[in-house]
């Protein structure tokens, strides 16, 4: 099954990557084990020497984790998938695999708060130079390429403003200038259902699987899918730093991702209706929705205090960070997910104090709108 690249996305989400064991079970089992036994010392030595395939130790490979890795590689149309314990580990581990002191990374200013902090506080501490492009037009990235530029990192649609970027054009322009520059795209908001960065010229696609990939709010995890096997083989950081996911979390995600196409369809249907509702509401000032997926950012005319009142008044919608769950969630980026970014910088990139981020779930849309309506009437 894992070899079949021709199935549609709905089928791949369910069957992709699955190789049944000798028990011919219906659902792939959870191998919740830290290590694997050898028949004898010779076999152990052969496995360590790479002369015999087989499992050794879960940090180096686990059957349950591998099923999910194959499934995500099929969904993103890449060569190799890797699963990490968090989305942040899925960003830091692959990038640290090919960036070192003296190298240069280009990214945009509007990215998830902890990704911003990773680049600004950690990468710069390791001597990796980072340029943040303060622009509404990501096509300007190419103008910042230098001799030591090794990677470009994009997040599109971006968290939390929903700004989008033409991945195909950025990849073409960057590769025309230097084909060795690695282009890494965080595809958490769009998912492979709406966007496949590797097909557009990117080298690595990243997910916070905590969000739509798992979809049920019970796992924190991440993934990276590499376009090419050599690039993945050269990237050893997962093994060395030890950013390995728990097999149980991988097992939950294998279950969660089965409904990804169906969930994304409903998230989009609901978010379109909620966007229309918000746009027509007299108290709402701006609404940003990319047209697909379930994420909306909006501002109220009466600003911060009205926004806070709205958040404190929702009943069914959860007041919580995270996103992409079947349940609707609402949060305030300036004081929550993006509080780590200094206020002056936040405002420059459109993360105003009044901005509200809504992750539209797959409940009945009438109930989502009714909850927003009663909360807006209170604000
Ligand atoms: C776009 C994006 N990328 C990465 C992350 C980090 O993922 P995690 O929280 O799973 O480490 C997040 C978290 O919100 C995110 O929104």
mmCIF file of C-alpha atoms and ligand atoms in Angstrom:
data_model
loop_
_atom_site.group_PDB
_atom_site.id
_atom_site.type_symbol
_atom_site.label_atom_id
_atom_site.label_comp_id
_atom_site.label_asym_id
_atom_site.label_seq_id
_atom_site.Cartn_x
_atom_site.Cartn_y
_atom_site.Cartn_z
ATOM 1 C CA UNK A 1 0.000 0.000 0.000
ATOM 2 C CA UNK A 2 2.707 2.464 0.948
ATOM 3 C CA UNK A 3 4.195 2.158 -2.528
ATOM 4 C CA UNK A 4 0.972 3.178 -4.248
ATOM 5 C CA UNK A 5 1.230 6.863 -5.061
ATOM 6 C CA UNK A 6 -1.846 6.864 -7.301
ATOM 7 C CA UNK A 7 -4.633 6.793 -4.751
ATOM 8 C CA UNK A 8 -6.603 9.946 -4.045
ATOM 9 C CA UNK A 9 -6.036 11.959 -0.870
ATOM 10 C CA UNK A 10 -9.041 10.454 0.983
ATOM 11 C CA UNK A 11 -7.732 6.930 0.378
ATOM 12 C CA UNK A 12 -4.120 7.836 1.214
ATOM 13 C CA UNK A 13 -5.166 9.440 4.503
ATOM 14 C CA UNK A 14 -6.749 6.112 5.498
ATOM 15 C CA UNK A 15 -4.598 3.414 3.881
ATOM 16 C CA UNK A 16 -1.356 5.218 2.970
ATOM 17 C CA UNK A 17 1.786 3.801 4.542
ATOM 18 C CA UNK A 18 0.068 0.870 6.247
ATOM 19 C CA UNK A 19 1.894 -2.481 6.094
ATOM 20 C CA UNK A 20 0.118 -5.110 8.130
ATOM 21 C CA UNK A 21 2.051 -7.388 10.494
ATOM 22 C CA UNK A 22 1.857 -11.204 10.423
ATOM 23 C CA UNK A 23 -1.292 -11.047 12.567
ATOM 24 C CA UNK A 24 -3.105 -9.319 9.691
ATOM 25 C CA UNK A 25 -4.775 -6.958 12.149
ATOM 26 C CA UNK A 26 -7.288 -4.412 10.849
ATOM 27 C CA UNK A 27 -5.784 -1.429 12.722
ATOM 28 C CA UNK A 28 -2.001 -1.078 12.813
ATOM 29 C CA UNK A 29 -0.766 -1.873 16.362
ATOM 30 C CA UNK A 30 0.896 0.403 18.863
ATOM 31 C CA UNK A 31 4.508 -0.675 19.428
ATOM 32 C CA UNK A 32 4.924 1.040 22.778
ATOM 33 C CA UNK A 33 8.430 -0.203 23.378
ATOM 34 C CA UNK A 34 11.699 1.605 23.966
ATOM 35 C CA UNK A 35 13.870 -1.120 22.487
ATOM 36 C CA UNK A 36 13.852 -4.283 20.317
ATOM 37 C CA UNK A 37 15.477 -7.611 21.134
ATOM 38 C CA UNK A 38 18.185 -9.239 19.010
ATOM 39 C CA UNK A 39 18.324 -12.983 18.438
ATOM 40 C CA UNK A 40 22.041 -12.951 19.205
ATOM 41 C CA UNK A 41 25.025 -10.594 19.426
ATOM 42 C CA UNK A 42 25.829 -11.084 15.750
ATOM 43 C CA UNK A 43 22.397 -9.837 14.739
ATOM 44 C CA UNK A 44 22.745 -6.801 17.012
ATOM 45 C CA UNK A 45 26.098 -5.980 15.420
ATOM 46 C CA UNK A 46 24.694 -6.426 11.899
ATOM 47 C CA UNK A 47 21.806 -4.057 12.643
ATOM 48 C CA UNK A 48 24.117 -1.409 14.071
ATOM 49 C CA UNK A 49 26.413 -1.799 11.074
ATOM 50 C CA UNK A 50 23.449 -1.308 8.738
ATOM 51 C CA UNK A 51 24.024 -4.769 7.207
ATOM 52 C CA UNK A 52 20.582 -6.002 8.210
ATOM 53 C CA UNK A 53 17.322 -4.084 8.330
ATOM 54 C CA UNK A 54 15.325 -4.288 11.537
ATOM 55 C CA UNK A 55 14.528 -2.246 14.580
ATOM 56 C CA UNK A 56 17.084 -1.448 17.282
ATOM 57 C CA UNK A 57 15.808 1.260 19.622
ATOM 58 C CA UNK A 58 12.803 3.573 19.327
ATOM 59 C CA UNK A 59 14.852 6.776 19.009
ATOM 60 C CA UNK A 60 16.331 5.187 15.872
ATOM 61 C CA UNK A 61 13.055 3.845 14.474
ATOM 62 C CA UNK A 62 9.728 2.379 15.566
ATOM 63 C CA UNK A 63 7.136 0.556 13.408
ATOM 64 C CA UNK A 64 4.183 2.678 14.575
ATOM 65 C CA UNK A 65 6.056 5.939 14.021
ATOM 66 C CA UNK A 66 7.206 4.767 10.595
ATOM 67 C CA UNK A 67 3.642 4.152 9.424
ATOM 68 C CA UNK A 68 2.800 7.785 10.131
ATOM 69 C CA UNK A 69 6.047 8.969 8.502
ATOM 70 C CA UNK A 70 5.156 7.109 5.302
ATOM 71 C CA UNK A 71 1.579 8.331 5.365
ATOM 72 C CA UNK A 72 2.584 11.994 5.677
ATOM 73 C CA UNK A 73 5.248 11.599 2.972
ATOM 74 C CA UNK A 74 2.526 10.251 0.651
ATOM 75 C CA UNK A 75 0.112 13.051 1.526
ATOM 76 C CA UNK A 76 2.756 15.762 0.968
ATOM 77 C CA UNK A 77 4.232 13.946 -2.078
ATOM 78 C CA UNK A 78 7.717 13.867 -0.601
ATOM 79 C CA UNK A 79 10.374 11.146 -0.282
ATOM 80 C CA UNK A 80 10.875 10.869 3.485
ATOM 81 C CA UNK A 81 8.701 11.850 6.432
ATOM 82 C CA UNK A 82 9.896 12.327 9.990
ATOM 83 C CA UNK A 83 7.778 12.774 13.100
ATOM 84 C CA UNK A 84 8.906 14.909 16.042
ATOM 85 C CA UNK A 85 7.598 15.398 19.589
ATOM 86 C CA UNK A 86 6.436 18.980 18.824
ATOM 87 C CA UNK A 87 6.004 21.291 15.857
ATOM 88 C CA UNK A 88 8.904 23.371 17.199
ATOM 89 C CA UNK A 89 11.158 20.280 17.141
ATOM 90 C CA UNK A 90 10.066 19.709 13.532
ATOM 91 C CA UNK A 91 11.294 23.213 12.705
ATOM 92 C CA UNK A 92 14.486 23.298 14.775
ATOM 93 C CA UNK A 93 15.820 19.780 14.131
ATOM 94 C CA UNK A 94 15.849 19.780 10.294
ATOM 95 C CA UNK A 95 17.109 23.386 10.106
ATOM 96 C CA UNK A 96 19.945 22.653 12.551
ATOM 97 C CA UNK A 97 20.810 19.708 10.313
ATOM 98 C CA UNK A 98 22.116 22.015 7.615
ATOM 99 C CA UNK A 99 22.697 25.396 9.282
ATOM 100 C CA UNK A 100 25.786 26.210 11.341
ATOM 101 C CA UNK A 101 27.733 29.190 12.651
ATOM 102 C CA UNK A 102 28.311 31.731 9.887
ATOM 103 C CA UNK A 103 25.313 30.618 7.802
ATOM 104 C CA UNK A 104 22.418 32.877 6.914
ATOM 105 C CA UNK A 105 18.671 32.164 7.094
ATOM 106 C CA UNK A 106 15.973 34.393 5.571
ATOM 107 C CA UNK A 107 12.453 34.410 6.935
ATOM 108 C CA UNK A 108 9.444 36.654 7.081
ATOM 109 C CA UNK A 109 8.429 38.746 10.054
ATOM 110 C CA UNK A 110 4.942 37.295 10.405
ATOM 111 C CA UNK A 111 5.495 33.815 11.750
ATOM 112 C CA UNK A 112 4.387 31.865 14.813
ATOM 113 C CA UNK A 113 5.715 33.527 18.015
ATOM 114 C CA UNK A 114 7.916 30.623 19.156
ATOM 115 C CA UNK A 115 9.392 30.200 15.652
ATOM 116 C CA UNK A 116 10.302 33.891 15.797
ATOM 117 C CA UNK A 117 11.865 33.339 19.214
ATOM 118 C CA UNK A 118 13.755 30.207 18.039
ATOM 119 C CA UNK A 119 15.336 32.168 15.188
ATOM 120 C CA UNK A 120 15.947 35.380 17.125
ATOM 121 C CA UNK A 121 17.113 33.969 20.455
ATOM 122 C CA UNK A 122 18.518 30.500 19.764
ATOM 123 C CA UNK A 123 19.790 30.524 16.179
ATOM 124 C CA UNK A 124 21.515 33.875 16.630
ATOM 125 C CA UNK A 125 23.133 32.506 19.829
ATOM 126 C CA UNK A 126 24.606 29.671 17.745
ATOM 127 C CA UNK A 127 26.035 32.175 15.248
ATOM 128 C CA UNK A 128 23.355 31.637 12.595
ATOM 129 C CA UNK A 129 22.507 34.998 11.056
ATOM 130 C CA UNK A 130 18.766 35.528 10.499
ATOM 131 C CA UNK A 131 17.141 38.196 8.287
ATOM 132 C CA UNK A 132 13.484 38.940 9.036
ATOM 133 C CA UNK A 133 11.839 40.483 5.974
ATOM 134 C CA UNK A 134 9.463 43.200 7.104
ATOM 135 C CA UNK A 135 7.384 43.205 4.011
ATOM 136 C CA UNK A 136 3.879 42.555 2.855
ATOM 137 C CA UNK A 137 5.370 41.072 -0.284
ATOM 138 C CA UNK A 138 7.374 37.901 0.247
ATOM 139 C CA UNK A 139 8.764 38.225 -3.283
ATOM 140 C CA UNK A 140 11.325 40.548 -1.727
ATOM 141 C CA UNK A 141 12.996 37.570 -0.034
ATOM 142 C CA UNK A 142 15.163 36.973 -3.081
ATOM 143 C CA UNK A 143 16.715 40.451 -2.749
ATOM 144 C CA UNK A 144 18.145 39.502 0.652
ATOM 145 C CA UNK A 145 20.121 36.462 -0.533
ATOM 146 C CA UNK A 146 23.817 36.670 0.352
ATOM 147 C CA UNK A 147 26.814 34.392 -0.320
ATOM 148 C CA UNK A 148 26.276 32.620 3.023
ATOM 149 C CA UNK A 149 22.484 32.184 2.652
ATOM 150 C CA UNK A 150 21.699 28.505 3.223
ATOM 151 C CA UNK A 151 17.951 28.476 3.872
ATOM 152 C CA UNK A 152 14.671 30.331 3.432
ATOM 153 C CA UNK A 153 11.807 29.687 5.864
ATOM 154 C CA UNK A 154 8.203 30.504 4.926
ATOM 155 C CA UNK A 155 5.005 30.134 6.922
ATOM 156 C CA UNK A 156 1.946 30.539 4.703
ATOM 157 C CA UNK A 157 -0.818 31.290 5.541
ATOM 158 C CA UNK A 158 0.956 32.912 8.452
ATOM 159 C CA UNK A 159 0.008 32.761 12.103
ATOM 160 C CA UNK A 160 -1.906 34.853 13.125
ATOM 161 C CA UNK A 161 -2.570 37.408 10.353
ATOM 162 C CA UNK A 162 -3.331 34.865 7.553
ATOM 163 C CA UNK A 163 -0.943 36.605 5.167
ATOM 164 C CA UNK A 164 -0.235 34.315 2.210
ATOM 165 C CA UNK A 165 2.807 33.981 0.033
ATOM 166 C CA UNK A 166 3.310 32.728 -3.539
ATOM 167 C CA UNK A 167 5.452 29.676 -2.713
ATOM 168 C CA UNK A 168 5.990 28.773 -6.368
ATOM 169 C CA UNK A 169 7.347 32.193 -7.272
ATOM 170 C CA UNK A 170 9.591 32.482 -4.203
ATOM 171 C CA UNK A 171 11.019 28.991 -4.870
ATOM 172 C CA UNK A 172 11.638 29.760 -8.564
ATOM 173 C CA UNK A 173 13.334 33.100 -7.809
ATOM 174 C CA UNK A 174 15.464 31.771 -4.938
ATOM 175 C CA UNK A 175 16.549 28.624 -6.809
ATOM 176 C CA UNK A 176 17.399 30.680 -9.911
ATOM 177 C CA UNK A 177 19.799 32.704 -7.783
ATOM 178 C CA UNK A 178 21.237 29.730 -5.854
ATOM 179 C CA UNK A 179 19.814 26.204 -6.273
ATOM 180 C CA UNK A 180 21.565 25.011 -3.094
ATOM 181 C CA UNK A 181 19.478 27.195 -0.808
ATOM 182 C CA UNK A 182 17.003 24.995 1.074
ATOM 183 C CA UNK A 183 13.426 26.245 1.119
ATOM 184 C CA UNK A 184 11.439 25.156 4.155
ATOM 185 C CA UNK A 185 7.677 25.802 4.318
ATOM 186 C CA UNK A 186 5.503 25.554 7.431
ATOM 187 C CA UNK A 187 2.263 24.143 6.006
ATOM 188 C CA UNK A 188 0.410 23.845 9.322
ATOM 189 C CA UNK A 189 -2.490 26.156 8.395
ATOM 190 C CA UNK A 190 -3.144 24.912 4.849
ATOM 191 C CA UNK A 191 -2.361 21.167 5.229
ATOM 192 C CA UNK A 192 -1.599 19.034 2.134
ATOM 193 C CA UNK A 193 -5.315 19.107 1.343
ATOM 194 C CA UNK A 194 -4.994 22.711 0.119
ATOM 195 C CA UNK A 195 -1.282 23.218 -0.510
ATOM 196 C CA UNK A 196 1.654 20.965 -1.380
ATOM 197 C CA UNK A 197 4.819 23.078 -1.065
ATOM 198 C CA UNK A 198 7.124 20.295 -2.303
ATOM 199 C CA UNK A 199 5.254 20.294 -5.628
ATOM 200 C CA UNK A 200 5.876 24.044 -5.832
ATOM 201 C CA UNK A 201 9.651 23.827 -5.479
ATOM 202 C CA UNK A 202 10.200 23.698 -1.699
ATOM 203 C CA UNK A 203 12.664 21.207 -0.174
ATOM 204 C CA UNK A 204 11.128 20.502 3.221
ATOM 205 C CA UNK A 205 7.572 20.892 4.448
ATOM 206 C CA UNK A 206 6.825 21.261 8.153
ATOM 207 C CA UNK A 207 3.719 20.649 10.251
ATOM 208 C CA UNK A 208 2.739 21.240 13.786
ATOM 209 C CA UNK A 209 0.770 17.955 13.838
ATOM 210 C CA UNK A 210 -0.759 19.213 17.079
ATOM 211 C CA UNK A 211 -3.115 21.089 14.755
ATOM 212 C CA UNK A 212 -5.018 19.784 11.700
ATOM 213 C CA UNK A 213 -2.928 16.638 11.081
ATOM 214 C CA UNK A 214 -4.054 15.071 14.355
ATOM 215 C CA UNK A 215 -7.112 17.280 14.643
ATOM 216 C CA UNK A 216 -8.445 16.138 17.992
ATOM 217 C CA UNK A 217 -6.489 18.223 20.489
ATOM 218 C CA UNK A 218 -5.009 15.245 22.339
ATOM 219 C CA UNK A 219 -1.443 15.210 20.965
ATOM 220 C CA UNK A 220 1.473 17.663 20.694
ATOM 221 C CA UNK A 221 3.730 16.654 17.788
ATOM 222 C CA UNK A 222 5.373 17.791 14.553
ATOM 223 C CA UNK A 223 6.447 16.491 11.162
ATOM 224 C CA UNK A 224 8.923 17.277 8.424
ATOM 225 C CA UNK A 225 8.654 15.799 4.928
ATOM 226 C CA UNK A 226 11.807 15.954 2.808
ATOM 227 C CA UNK A 227 11.554 16.191 -0.960
ATOM 228 C CA UNK A 228 14.556 14.001 -1.491
ATOM 229 C CA UNK A 229 15.993 11.003 0.299
ATOM 230 C CA UNK A 230 19.642 12.125 0.162
ATOM 231 C CA UNK A 231 18.760 15.391 1.853
ATOM 232 C CA UNK A 232 16.912 13.477 4.593
ATOM 233 C CA UNK A 233 19.766 10.971 5.019
ATOM 234 C CA UNK A 234 22.235 13.816 5.511
ATOM 235 C CA UNK A 235 20.007 15.355 8.166
ATOM 236 C CA UNK A 236 20.965 13.485 11.369
ATOM 237 C CA UNK A 237 19.793 15.920 13.988
ATOM 238 C CA UNK A 238 16.670 14.023 15.001
ATOM 239 C CA UNK A 239 18.771 11.060 16.105
ATOM 240 C CA UNK A 240 21.507 13.128 17.706
ATOM 241 C CA UNK A 241 19.433 15.764 19.472
ATOM 242 C CA UNK A 242 16.847 13.124 20.346
ATOM 243 C CA UNK A 243 13.684 14.754 19.050
ATOM 244 C CA UNK A 244 11.740 11.497 18.887
ATOM 245 C CA UNK A 245 7.977 11.233 19.196
ATOM 246 C CA UNK A 246 6.253 8.790 21.550
ATOM 247 C CA UNK A 247 4.840 5.757 19.651
ATOM 248 C CA UNK A 248 1.504 6.286 21.418
ATOM 249 C CA UNK A 249 1.244 9.831 20.063
ATOM 250 C CA UNK A 250 2.100 8.507 16.581
ATOM 251 C CA UNK A 251 -0.631 5.874 16.941
ATOM 252 C CA UNK A 252 -3.194 8.520 17.916
ATOM 253 C CA UNK A 253 -2.139 10.591 14.907
ATOM 254 C CA UNK A 254 -2.512 7.643 12.527
ATOM 255 C CA UNK A 255 -6.115 7.533 13.690
ATOM 256 C CA UNK A 256 -6.580 11.311 13.592
ATOM 257 C CA UNK A 257 -5.153 11.879 10.127
ATOM 258 C CA UNK A 258 -7.531 9.323 8.565
ATOM 259 C CA UNK A 259 -10.266 11.975 8.573
ATOM 260 C CA UNK A 260 -8.057 14.920 7.547
ATOM 261 C CA UNK A 261 -9.626 15.403 4.075
ATOM 262 C CA UNK A 262 -13.144 15.203 5.459
ATOM 263 C CA UNK A 263 -12.367 17.487 8.379
ATOM 264 C CA UNK A 264 -10.691 20.096 6.166
ATOM 265 C CA UNK A 265 -13.720 20.193 3.891
ATOM 266 C CA UNK A 266 -15.989 20.922 6.861
ATOM 267 C CA UNK A 267 -13.533 23.393 8.470
ATOM 268 C CA UNK A 268 -13.553 25.339 5.188
ATOM 269 C CA UNK A 269 -17.331 25.229 4.740
ATOM 270 C CA UNK A 270 -17.843 26.483 8.304
ATOM 271 C CA UNK A 271 -15.093 29.129 8.167
ATOM 272 C CA UNK A 272 -16.534 30.594 4.943
ATOM 273 C CA UNK A 273 -19.911 31.040 6.632
ATOM 274 C CA UNK A 274 -18.367 32.454 9.824
ATOM 275 C CA UNK A 275 -16.304 34.904 7.696
ATOM 276 C CA UNK A 276 -19.479 36.133 5.992
ATOM 277 C CA UNK A 277 -21.187 36.523 9.360
ATOM 278 C CA UNK A 278 -18.243 38.491 10.808
ATOM 279 C CA UNK A 279 -17.906 40.719 7.726
ATOM 280 C CA UNK A 280 -21.543 41.736 8.045
ATOM 281 C CA UNK A 281 -21.436 42.400 11.787
ATOM 282 C CA UNK A 282 -21.531 46.097 12.718
ATOM 283 C CA UNK A 283 -19.014 45.683 15.547
ATOM 284 C CA UNK A 284 -16.392 43.981 13.369
ATOM 285 C CA UNK A 285 -13.739 46.102 11.685
ATOM 286 C CA UNK A 286 -11.413 43.821 9.641
ATOM 287 C CA UNK A 287 -11.652 40.125 8.788
ATOM 288 C CA UNK A 288 -8.797 38.066 7.284
ATOM 289 C CA UNK A 289 -9.592 34.633 5.852
ATOM 290 C CA UNK A 290 -7.451 33.037 3.127
ATOM 291 C CA UNK A 291 -10.469 31.282 1.516
ATOM 292 C CA UNK A 292 -9.595 27.732 2.649
ATOM 293 C CA UNK A 293 -9.006 25.885 5.932
ATOM 294 C CA UNK A 294 -10.516 26.997 9.234
ATOM 295 C CA UNK A 295 -8.456 29.960 10.488
ATOM 296 C CA UNK A 296 -9.828 33.506 10.721
ATOM 297 C CA UNK A 297 -8.255 36.687 12.175
ATOM 298 C CA UNK A 298 -10.462 39.674 12.921
ATOM 299 C CA UNK A 299 -10.493 43.013 14.755
ATOM 300 C CA UNK A 300 -13.373 44.755 16.487
ATOM 301 C CA UNK A 301 -14.140 48.440 15.837
ATOM 302 C CA UNK A 302 -14.035 49.185 19.541
ATOM 303 C CA UNK A 303 -10.577 47.628 19.940
ATOM 304 C CA UNK A 304 -8.881 45.723 22.730
ATOM 305 C CA UNK A 305 -11.449 45.964 25.507
ATOM 306 C CA UNK A 306 -14.273 44.811 23.216
ATOM 307 C CA UNK A 307 -12.056 41.944 22.018
ATOM 308 C CA UNK A 308 -11.366 40.831 25.589
ATOM 309 C CA UNK A 309 -15.065 40.972 26.409
ATOM 310 C CA UNK A 310 -15.827 38.828 23.382
ATOM 311 C CA UNK A 311 -13.263 36.211 24.425
ATOM 312 C CA UNK A 312 -14.587 36.165 27.980
ATOM 313 C CA UNK A 313 -18.169 35.752 26.753
ATOM 314 C CA UNK A 314 -17.912 32.706 24.463
ATOM 315 C CA UNK A 315 -19.670 29.633 25.850
ATOM 316 C CA UNK A 316 -19.303 26.714 23.418
ATOM 317 C CA UNK A 317 -16.146 27.978 21.680
ATOM 318 C CA UNK A 318 -13.060 27.278 23.813
ATOM 319 C CA UNK A 319 -10.893 30.166 25.010
ATOM 320 C CA UNK A 320 -7.551 28.489 24.356
ATOM 321 C CA UNK A 321 -4.466 28.639 22.165
ATOM 322 C CA UNK A 322 -3.759 25.924 19.581
ATOM 323 C CA UNK A 323 -5.902 25.424 16.505
ATOM 324 C CA UNK A 324 -7.002 22.939 13.898
ATOM 325 C CA UNK A 325 -9.060 20.836 16.287
ATOM 326 C CA UNK A 326 -12.543 19.545 15.626
ATOM 327 C CA UNK A 327 -13.596 21.919 18.436
ATOM 328 C CA UNK A 328 -13.657 25.688 17.764
ATOM 329 C CA UNK A 329 -11.048 27.686 19.707
ATOM 330 C CA UNK A 330 -10.541 31.427 20.104
ATOM 331 C CA UNK A 331 -7.528 33.366 21.429
ATOM 332 C CA UNK A 332 -5.818 36.771 21.642
ATOM 333 C CA UNK A 333 -2.411 36.669 19.843
ATOM 334 C CA UNK A 334 -0.952 39.870 21.379
ATOM 335 C CA UNK A 335 -1.273 38.539 24.935
ATOM 336 C CA UNK A 336 -1.003 34.821 24.164
ATOM 337 C CA UNK A 337 0.612 33.076 21.137
ATOM 338 C CA UNK A 338 2.603 36.129 20.015
ATOM 339 C CA UNK A 339 3.196 37.801 23.422
ATOM 340 C CA UNK A 340 6.831 36.700 23.130
ATOM 341 C CA UNK A 341 7.306 39.210 20.244
ATOM 342 C CA UNK A 342 7.979 42.802 21.448
ATOM 343 C CA UNK A 343 4.909 45.092 21.076
ATOM 344 C CA UNK A 344 6.596 47.517 18.663
ATOM 345 C CA UNK A 345 7.582 44.707 16.316
ATOM 346 C CA UNK A 346 4.170 43.056 16.644
ATOM 347 C CA UNK A 347 2.359 46.195 15.596
ATOM 348 C CA UNK A 348 4.664 46.743 12.638
ATOM 349 C CA UNK A 349 3.603 43.374 11.201
ATOM 350 C CA UNK A 350 -0.124 43.751 11.867
ATOM 351 C CA UNK A 351 -0.517 41.823 15.116
ATOM 352 C CA UNK A 352 -2.464 44.610 16.777
ATOM 353 C CA UNK A 353 -3.644 44.485 20.384
ATOM 354 C CA UNK A 354 -7.208 44.162 19.071
ATOM 355 C CA UNK A 355 -6.582 41.155 16.815
ATOM 356 C CA UNK A 356 -8.586 38.006 17.637
ATOM 357 C CA UNK A 357 -7.727 34.587 16.153
ATOM 358 C CA UNK A 358 -10.513 32.067 15.662
ATOM 359 C CA UNK A 359 -9.982 28.415 14.768
ATOM 360 C CA UNK A 360 -13.326 27.342 13.327
ATOM 361 C CA UNK A 361 -14.164 23.760 14.276
ATOM 362 C CA UNK A 362 -16.463 21.243 12.648
ATOM 363 C CA UNK A 363 -19.468 21.715 14.931
ATOM 364 C CA UNK A 364 -22.772 22.813 13.346
ATOM 365 C CA UNK A 365 -21.939 26.212 11.917
ATOM 366 C CA UNK A 366 -25.215 27.684 13.238
ATOM 367 C CA UNK A 367 -24.029 26.879 16.775
ATOM 368 C CA UNK A 368 -20.620 28.495 16.192
ATOM 369 C CA UNK A 369 -22.268 31.637 14.809
ATOM 370 C CA UNK A 370 -24.857 31.704 17.615
ATOM 371 C CA UNK A 371 -22.087 31.580 20.222
ATOM 372 C CA UNK A 372 -20.136 34.364 18.483
ATOM 373 C CA UNK A 373 -23.331 36.379 18.177
ATOM 374 C CA UNK A 374 -24.214 36.248 21.870
ATOM 375 C CA UNK A 375 -20.559 37.003 22.753
ATOM 376 C CA UNK A 376 -20.388 39.963 20.318
ATOM 377 C CA UNK A 377 -23.614 41.355 21.712
ATOM 378 C CA UNK A 378 -21.932 41.326 25.113
ATOM 379 C CA UNK A 379 -18.824 43.141 23.903
HETATM 380 C C1 LIG B 1 2.257 27.720 12.240
HETATM 381 C C2 LIG B 1 2.807 27.016 13.433
HETATM 382 N N1 LIG B 1 3.990 26.369 13.325
HETATM 383 C C3 LIG B 1 4.550 25.724 14.376
HETATM 384 C C4 LIG B 1 3.947 25.710 15.613
HETATM 385 C C5 LIG B 1 4.591 25.000 16.761
HETATM 386 O O1 LIG B 1 3.967 23.772 16.979
HETATM 387 P P1 LIG B 1 3.944 23.018 18.398
HETATM 388 O O2 LIG B 1 3.155 23.861 19.325
HETATM 389 O O3 LIG B 1 3.314 21.698 18.059
HETATM 390 O O4 LIG B 1 5.361 22.882 18.844
HETATM 391 C C6 LIG B 1 2.711 26.350 15.767
HETATM 392 C C7 LIG B 1 2.017 26.347 17.062
HETATM 393 O O5 LIG B 1 1.023 27.013 17.264
HETATM 394 C C8 LIG B 1 2.132 27.023 14.649
HETATM 395 O O6 LIG B 1 0.957 27.665 14.737
#
